[in-house]
Amino acid sequence: MEQTYAVIGAGPSGLAAARNLQRQGLAWEGYELGPGVGGLWDIDAPRSTVYESAHLISSKHTTEFREFPMRAGTPDYPSHRELLAYFRDFAAHFDLVPGFRFHTEVTAVVPHPGGGMLVTSTGPGGERTVHHAGILVANGTLSEPHVPALPGRFDGELIHTSVYKRAQVLAGKRVLIVGAGNSGCDIAVDAVHHAASVDLSVRRGYHFVPKYVLGRPADTLNQGRPLPPRVKQAIDSRLLKLFTGDPVRFGLPKPDHKIYESHPVVNSLVLHHLGHGDITVRPDVERLDGDGVRFRDGSRGAYDVVVLATGYRLHYPFLDPALLRWAGPGTAPDLYLNIFTPAHRDLFVLGMIEASGIGWQGRYEQAELVAAYLRARRDDPAAAAALEARAAGPRPDLSGGYRYLGLERMSYYVNKDAYRRAVRAETEALAGPPAAAQGVPAGTSR
Ligand SMILES: Cc1cc2nc3c(=O)[nH]c(=O)nc-3n(C[C@H](O)[C@H](O)[C@H](O)COP(=O)(O)OP(=O)(O)OC[C@H]3O[C@@H](n4cnc5c(N)ncnc54)[C@H](O)[C@@H]3O)c2cc1C
């Protein structure tokens, strides 16, 4: 019997993996710990980190899979419910659902001495170990909370954004949100409509990008040839000053970096509410202090709820970090194009990219490359070996000329144009005769 490739996760990246293996006529089997497809966009799934008010922050135009546009009439920035429906439609359209084992968690992946990987999972039928030809890891990057060790004790409720689902839990409460990234700002805006008071603690200044510029989704402007970083930074900073104003005027610190050197915050409502006095900016937290929090400037606030919007950590608990060439917390696995590990030729990581505007199409192109490489291993070993040689060599520059902040969450950040160009170049280098098996049903070996 032909050996299958394992896909871990049925979120956007896992679905893209399954679809591209299918396109190349390669047999696969998927593992998903949740009840269905959609990844973190299924608010009820065990590792989902979306909340009721979550919508896309990149517009549908730059985010959707190119081969499967969203239905006519879908808004520019759909809600998590519409996105879940989209992924269910995608999976049904390409007949991917039967290829996944749901409610099934992968607990261990170890190399098989004869090649391929042994995958152990627990699911409805109990524990099971299967020898797969290889493994495509698409378990997501925004589910494992990063919880800073704050000194002191807090007597109120201390939660991380990963467990925040709906604003009603903040009703009538004095709320402090720690961190003004995209989730922190969304939750601050949610809180304004329910809480007794809303404070937002920020460590540094941010650049705020509006969702609309001149009535069009901001990320659909200037999508042609990318401008050189300095030119783009100069033009966009000026545009932002015109449209959203200077964040310093709203009480926020001056950013210590240029726009696009960190992930921008796509939210102009938070500035609107700062301007209305609905949200108060606070400095970085120094310590938890009984019924409140003490800040670095010596001031103190009393709170009922503290929401840690402090981000997420990479999490590959079922794999030996050495296989990923991963030095652990604070760093990212050292992978060629954030996908290939020179430590093992049957192991691939998908979705381990953070980038402004990369969308699901960018993740799809990762899967397209891996599937093309696997097909080349079968049909054109010289082309596959050439990629392996490049994967073992020096890392290409994927920054697009931007100097990213040296933060943990930026350790796997790429510039979307530079990244997609590099991935597409590899896929083109592998392109043999067109895939013969378009539309082969999922899980054909089962
Ligand atoms: C509030 C919010 C807003 C966002 N907005 C945008 C946006 O506007 N645009 C954008 O492009 N991205 C956005 N994202 C990023 C989001 O992560 C991606 O859109 C996308 O979900 C990534 O897909 P993925 O498949 O890599 O990971 P996920 O969607 O996280 O899916 C991973 C899947 O793997 C499963 N899994 C994990 N571990 C195991 C295991 N051991 N065994 C079996 N299954 C496992 C999980 O259950 C999950 O279903 C947002 C994220 C959040 C939280």
XYZ file of C-alpha atoms and ligand atoms in Angstrom:
499
model
C 0.000 0.000 0.000
C 1.253 3.508 -0.852
C 2.449 5.408 2.193
C 0.560 8.590 3.061
C 1.832 12.003 4.074
C 0.465 13.237 7.393
C -1.012 16.716 7.741
C -1.318 18.056 11.305
C -4.105 20.620 11.609
C -7.144 21.482 9.480
C -6.837 25.256 9.686
C -6.099 27.358 6.598
C -2.524 25.990 6.368
C -3.534 22.356 6.882
C -6.312 22.663 4.311
C -3.861 24.212 1.858
C -1.498 21.294 2.545
C -4.197 18.694 1.928
C -5.395 20.433 -1.207
C -1.898 20.674 -2.691
C -1.005 17.062 -1.914
C -4.276 16.170 -3.609
C -3.407 18.328 -6.641
C -0.092 16.503 -6.985
C -1.734 13.086 -6.672
C 0.016 12.313 -3.362
C -1.886 10.294 -0.768
C -2.374 12.003 2.596
C -4.078 11.658 5.931
C -4.991 14.574 8.209
C -5.108 14.867 12.010
C -7.139 17.596 13.682
C -7.749 17.831 17.403
C -10.850 19.976 16.948
C -14.269 18.859 15.712
C -13.881 20.075 12.127
C -11.984 22.234 9.654
C -11.288 25.972 10.027
C -8.503 26.078 12.626
C -8.662 29.016 15.014
C -11.531 30.541 13.020
C -13.875 28.035 14.688
C -14.559 29.922 17.914
C -15.743 26.717 19.611
C -12.651 24.672 18.730
C -10.379 23.780 21.646
C -7.381 25.872 20.523
C -9.276 28.749 18.933
C -8.167 32.212 20.015
C -10.782 34.280 18.192
C -13.453 36.174 20.105
C -17.007 37.133 19.170
C -16.018 40.503 17.687
C -13.118 39.093 15.621
C -13.098 39.932 11.927
C -10.322 39.747 9.381
C -7.861 42.575 9.770
C -6.481 42.006 6.286
C -9.204 42.390 3.670
C -10.741 39.369 1.950
C -9.159 40.482 -1.330
C -5.600 39.996 -0.079
C -6.399 37.051 2.219
C -8.561 34.460 0.410
C -7.223 31.426 -1.466
C -6.881 32.517 -5.087
C -8.366 29.299 -6.462
C -11.414 29.689 -4.200
C -12.605 33.317 -3.918
C -15.119 34.154 -1.196
C -18.780 34.214 -2.229
C -20.114 37.359 -3.919
C -21.553 39.647 -1.277
C -19.005 38.706 1.409
C -17.980 41.931 3.186
C -14.447 43.306 2.874
C -13.593 42.229 6.438
C -15.700 39.136 7.217
C -16.402 37.916 10.745
C -14.973 34.700 12.170
C -18.313 32.982 11.490
C -18.205 33.850 7.790
C -14.591 32.693 7.653
C -15.428 29.353 9.244
C -18.184 28.903 6.646
C -15.645 29.738 3.930
C -13.220 27.046 5.121
C -16.026 24.511 5.394
C -17.038 25.350 1.811
C -13.417 25.040 0.656
C -12.986 21.644 2.307
C -16.320 20.376 0.966
C -15.667 21.691 -2.543
C -12.366 19.796 -2.833
C -13.618 16.797 -0.871
C -10.957 17.185 1.824
C -13.103 16.408 4.879
C -13.011 12.583 4.595
C -9.198 12.726 4.642
C -9.066 14.137 8.193
C -9.431 12.347 11.506
C -11.131 14.863 13.783
C -11.002 14.975 17.607
C -7.549 13.461 17.108
C -4.450 15.006 18.628
C -0.956 14.240 17.410
C 1.136 13.617 20.508
C 4.469 12.466 19.077
C 6.314 12.522 15.778
C 9.621 10.660 15.533
C 11.743 9.778 12.526
C 11.482 6.174 11.355
C 14.910 4.574 10.922
C 13.947 3.519 7.397
C 12.777 6.996 6.365
C 9.497 8.807 6.912
C 7.953 9.550 10.276
C 6.127 7.639 12.993
C 3.111 9.655 14.070
C 1.366 8.852 17.341
C -2.083 10.296 17.948
C -4.935 9.945 20.405
C -8.496 10.097 19.212
C -11.869 8.369 19.329
C -10.285 4.954 18.619
C -7.621 5.382 21.334
C -3.903 5.698 20.726
C -2.537 4.890 17.290
C 0.925 5.006 15.694
C 1.256 5.148 11.914
C 4.317 5.172 9.680
C 3.895 8.065 7.240
C 6.086 8.966 4.277
C 6.481 12.449 5.742
C 4.737 15.038 7.834
C 3.391 18.528 7.119
C 3.020 20.364 10.429
C 0.287 23.030 10.279
C -0.684 23.316 13.944
C -0.868 27.141 14.025
C 1.200 29.834 15.695
C -1.415 31.822 17.606
C -2.815 29.347 20.130
C -0.180 28.892 22.820
C -0.361 31.939 25.120
C 2.730 33.934 25.948
C 2.194 34.840 29.594
C 4.835 37.150 31.061
C 5.933 36.462 34.634
C 4.635 39.570 36.369
C 5.814 40.017 39.951
C 3.258 40.456 42.739
C -0.267 39.122 43.264
C -3.564 40.230 41.764
C -6.807 39.654 43.692
C -9.099 40.219 40.710
C -9.459 38.167 37.546
C -6.314 37.775 35.448
C -6.870 36.313 31.972
C -4.971 35.988 28.705
C -6.631 36.962 25.413
C -6.554 33.274 24.419
C -9.506 32.615 26.761
C -11.375 35.859 26.079
C -14.489 35.168 23.991
C -17.123 37.819 24.592
C -17.281 41.359 25.971
C -20.107 40.557 28.396
C -17.518 39.166 30.839
C -16.207 42.723 31.199
C -19.623 44.265 31.946
C -19.500 46.833 34.748
C -15.838 46.011 35.532
C -12.725 48.184 35.776
C -10.605 46.663 33.040
C -6.890 46.870 32.293
C -5.656 45.520 28.973
C -1.913 44.864 28.856
C -0.523 45.203 25.331
C -1.821 47.117 22.341
C -1.321 44.619 19.540
C -4.218 43.692 17.281
C -6.057 41.519 19.837
C -5.425 44.004 22.669
C -6.872 46.869 20.641
C -9.896 44.814 19.502
C -10.642 43.875 23.102
C -10.165 47.473 24.303
C -12.775 48.575 21.761
C -15.092 45.727 22.885
C -14.613 46.747 26.509
C -15.569 50.381 25.883
C -19.166 49.303 25.262
C -19.476 47.192 28.426
C -16.883 47.967 31.093
C -16.998 50.576 33.843
C -13.574 51.855 32.734
C -10.901 50.764 30.252
C -7.152 51.295 30.638
C -4.612 50.176 28.055
C -1.042 49.533 29.213
C 1.539 49.968 26.466
C 5.245 49.268 26.558
C 6.084 51.028 23.289
C 4.504 53.149 20.582
C 2.687 51.541 17.654
C 1.713 52.526 14.136
C -2.044 52.393 13.611
C -3.367 51.585 10.141
C -7.035 52.216 9.313
C -9.078 49.504 7.610
C -10.286 51.934 4.957
C -8.458 54.642 3.048
C -10.522 56.729 0.604
C -13.357 54.241 1.046
C -11.291 51.243 -0.050
C -9.674 48.523 2.093
C -6.268 49.989 2.924
C -4.391 46.807 1.965
C -5.790 46.821 -1.572
C -4.022 50.117 -2.386
C -0.589 49.965 -3.994
C -0.663 46.195 -4.534
C 1.323 46.358 -7.793
C 5.093 46.543 -7.752
C 6.377 46.898 -4.199
C 8.064 50.238 -3.505
C 11.537 50.315 -1.918
C 11.169 50.208 1.891
C 12.304 53.806 2.524
C 9.932 55.187 -0.099
C 6.992 53.075 1.128
C 7.694 53.971 4.749
C 7.877 57.691 3.915
C 4.680 57.695 1.817
C 2.638 55.512 4.179
C 3.734 57.417 7.298
C 2.553 60.626 5.675
C -0.718 59.017 4.601
C -1.263 57.699 8.127
C -0.653 61.132 9.623
C -3.350 62.451 7.269
C -5.880 59.693 7.927
C -5.414 58.499 11.500
C -3.295 61.342 12.926
C -0.284 61.162 15.185
C -0.781 58.475 17.896
C 1.173 60.717 20.305
C -1.719 63.219 20.165
C -3.914 60.459 21.593
C -1.614 59.915 24.559
C 0.365 56.977 23.147
C 4.168 56.836 23.212
C 6.076 57.786 20.086
C 6.972 54.577 18.185
C 10.648 53.634 18.569
C 10.617 52.118 15.093
C 9.505 53.018 11.602
C 6.253 51.735 10.162
C 6.460 48.080 8.960
C 9.473 47.338 11.188
C 6.942 45.683 13.501
C 3.500 44.242 12.764
C 1.172 47.243 12.322
C -2.012 47.534 14.375
C -4.968 47.602 12.000
C -7.444 49.488 14.113
C -8.457 53.120 13.992
C -11.379 52.667 16.406
C -9.001 52.519 19.344
C -7.754 56.018 18.448
C -11.361 57.148 18.092
C -12.103 55.943 21.629
C -8.877 57.425 23.010
C -9.980 60.725 21.499
C -13.342 60.375 23.275
C -11.741 59.595 26.624
C -13.255 56.091 26.642
C -9.818 54.487 26.986
C -6.906 55.719 29.123
C -3.317 54.944 28.160
C -1.089 53.597 30.925
C 2.639 52.805 30.857
C 4.203 49.359 31.143
C 3.200 47.240 34.168
C 5.764 47.094 36.981
C 3.948 44.704 39.316
C 0.590 43.275 40.276
C -0.523 44.884 43.492
C -3.502 43.285 45.313
C -6.642 44.959 43.977
C -4.688 46.799 41.286
C -1.544 47.241 39.271
C 1.480 49.440 39.726
C 2.984 50.976 36.586
C 6.571 51.858 35.692
C 5.973 55.601 36.170
C 5.010 54.952 39.813
C 1.274 55.423 39.242
C -1.294 52.814 40.276
C -4.744 51.750 39.092
C -7.419 49.586 40.746
C -8.983 46.904 38.529
C -11.445 44.035 38.561
C -10.067 42.350 35.441
C -6.624 42.357 33.834
C -6.487 41.028 30.257
C -3.011 40.003 29.124
C -2.850 40.784 25.406
C 0.736 39.635 25.415
C 0.716 37.425 22.354
C 1.505 33.809 21.584
C 4.456 31.440 21.467
C 5.462 28.916 18.852
C 4.502 25.468 20.060
C 5.597 22.122 18.595
C 5.309 19.854 21.657
C 5.169 16.637 19.625
C 8.540 17.199 17.928
C 12.150 17.094 19.104
C 13.317 20.754 18.846
C 16.584 19.511 17.312
C 14.636 18.330 14.249
C 13.358 21.886 13.851
C 16.767 23.366 14.664
C 14.995 25.289 17.375
C 16.879 26.806 20.298
C 13.632 27.261 22.268
C 11.668 30.199 23.723
C 12.563 33.594 22.339
C 13.671 32.151 19.022
C 12.048 30.483 16.018
C 13.005 27.208 14.346
C 15.801 27.793 11.857
C 14.112 26.577 8.674
C 14.758 27.264 5.024
C 11.937 29.556 3.849
C 10.374 28.904 7.293
C 9.391 25.461 5.913
C 12.263 23.009 5.312
C 14.570 21.647 8.011
C 17.959 20.395 6.890
C 17.733 18.067 9.932
C 15.131 15.846 8.207
C 13.934 15.643 4.640
C 10.493 14.243 5.542
C 9.469 17.061 7.879
C 7.873 20.351 6.769
C 6.395 23.236 8.709
C 3.564 25.305 7.251
C 2.052 28.536 8.529
C 5.083 29.508 10.615
C 5.124 32.939 9.074
C 4.022 36.283 10.335
C 3.859 39.058 7.780
C 1.715 42.026 7.029
C -0.686 40.987 4.263
C 0.586 37.452 3.527
C -2.966 36.089 3.701
C -3.991 32.487 3.256
C -2.752 32.611 -0.321
C 0.794 33.075 1.043
C 0.263 29.985 3.204
C -1.226 28.134 0.228
C 1.941 28.864 -1.764
C 4.025 27.271 1.007
C 1.950 24.110 0.676
C 2.174 24.297 -3.105
C 5.964 24.312 -2.814
C 6.117 21.354 -0.416
C 3.784 19.296 -2.603
C 5.792 20.199 -5.721
C 8.984 19.156 -3.918
C 7.466 15.825 -2.855
C 6.320 15.149 -6.369
C 9.802 16.041 -7.653
C 11.294 13.520 -5.228
C 9.250 10.908 -7.046
C 9.422 12.236 -10.625
C 12.473 14.523 -10.843
C 14.989 13.651 -8.086
C 17.644 16.024 -9.462
C 15.334 19.041 -9.041
C 14.410 17.866 -5.518
C 18.093 17.397 -4.614
C 18.873 20.918 -5.851
C 16.283 22.338 -3.447
C 17.691 20.213 -0.601
C 21.146 21.644 -1.287
C 19.789 25.184 -1.099
C 17.896 24.310 2.102
C 21.184 23.191 3.699
C 22.932 26.430 2.681
C 22.702 29.982 3.979
C 19.304 31.521 4.674
C 18.030 33.950 2.024
C 17.112 37.474 3.147
C 13.317 37.526 3.475
C 13.096 40.941 5.141
C 12.487 42.848 1.912
C 14.993 45.405 3.207
C 13.001 46.237 6.380
C 14.832 46.188 9.719
C 12.477 44.271 11.986
C 12.450 44.809 15.747
C 14.396 42.138 17.627
C 11.351 40.772 19.472
C 10.328 37.142 19.987
C 7.182 37.550 17.908
C 9.269 39.026 15.069
C 11.667 36.056 15.000
C 9.756 34.404 12.139
C 8.512 37.595 10.528
C 8.994 38.037 6.783
C 8.189 40.635 4.180
C 5.301 39.254 2.163
C 6.643 40.303 -1.249
C 10.188 39.023 -0.660
C 8.837 35.833 0.878
C 6.286 34.996 -1.793
C 8.848 35.748 -4.503
C 11.328 33.314 -2.920
C 8.707 30.578 -2.471
C 7.379 30.972 -6.004
C 10.924 30.844 -7.425
C 11.473 27.481 -5.707
C 8.129 26.142 -6.936
C 8.925 27.227 -10.469
C 12.370 25.611 -10.259
C 10.645 22.325 -9.394
C 7.911 22.611 -11.996
C 7.941 19.514 -14.122
C 5.050 18.463 -16.317
C 1.727 19.849 -15.013
C 0.158 17.806 -12.209
C -1.799 14.972 -13.779
C -4.064 14.238 -10.867
C -6.062 17.446 -10.285
C -8.956 16.752 -7.972
C -7.837 13.347 -6.670
C -10.025 12.717 -3.626
C -8.533 13.099 -0.168
C -7.187 10.193 1.836
C -7.095 7.923 -1.186
C -5.081 5.258 0.609
C -7.617 4.679 3.347
C -8.053 37.507 16.296
C -7.234 37.052 15.115
C -7.311 37.752 13.919
C -6.561 37.344 12.828
N -6.690 38.047 11.646
C -6.010 37.631 10.551
C -6.157 38.311 9.305
O -6.871 39.298 9.186
N -5.470 37.839 8.232
C -4.665 36.741 8.318
O -4.082 36.329 7.302
N -4.501 36.088 9.493
C -5.138 36.511 10.594
N -4.981 35.829 11.784
C -3.946 34.776 11.854
C -4.461 33.335 11.745
O -3.589 32.601 12.532
C -4.447 32.812 10.317
O -5.450 33.469 9.563
C -4.716 31.327 10.155
O -5.711 30.876 11.038
C -3.469 30.477 10.306
O -3.821 29.179 9.886
P -3.094 27.873 10.382
O -3.782 26.750 9.711
O -1.630 28.030 10.184
O -3.316 27.824 11.957
P -4.676 27.645 12.814
O -5.812 28.369 12.195
O -4.287 28.012 14.207
O -4.994 26.070 12.730
C -4.170 25.121 13.357
C -4.978 23.854 13.572
O -4.130 22.825 14.051
C -4.826 22.079 15.047
N -3.842 21.441 15.926
C -2.959 22.052 16.744
N -2.191 21.137 17.378
C -2.611 19.917 16.950
C -2.202 18.582 17.254
N -1.209 18.312 18.103
N -2.866 17.566 16.641
C -3.873 17.802 15.764
N -4.289 19.058 15.445
C -3.659 20.107 16.024
C -5.659 23.123 15.767
O -6.752 22.516 16.449
C -6.088 24.006 14.604
O -7.313 23.580 14.055
C -5.702 36.222 12.925
C -5.618 35.526 14.120
C -6.381 35.927 15.217
C -6.273 35.157 16.504
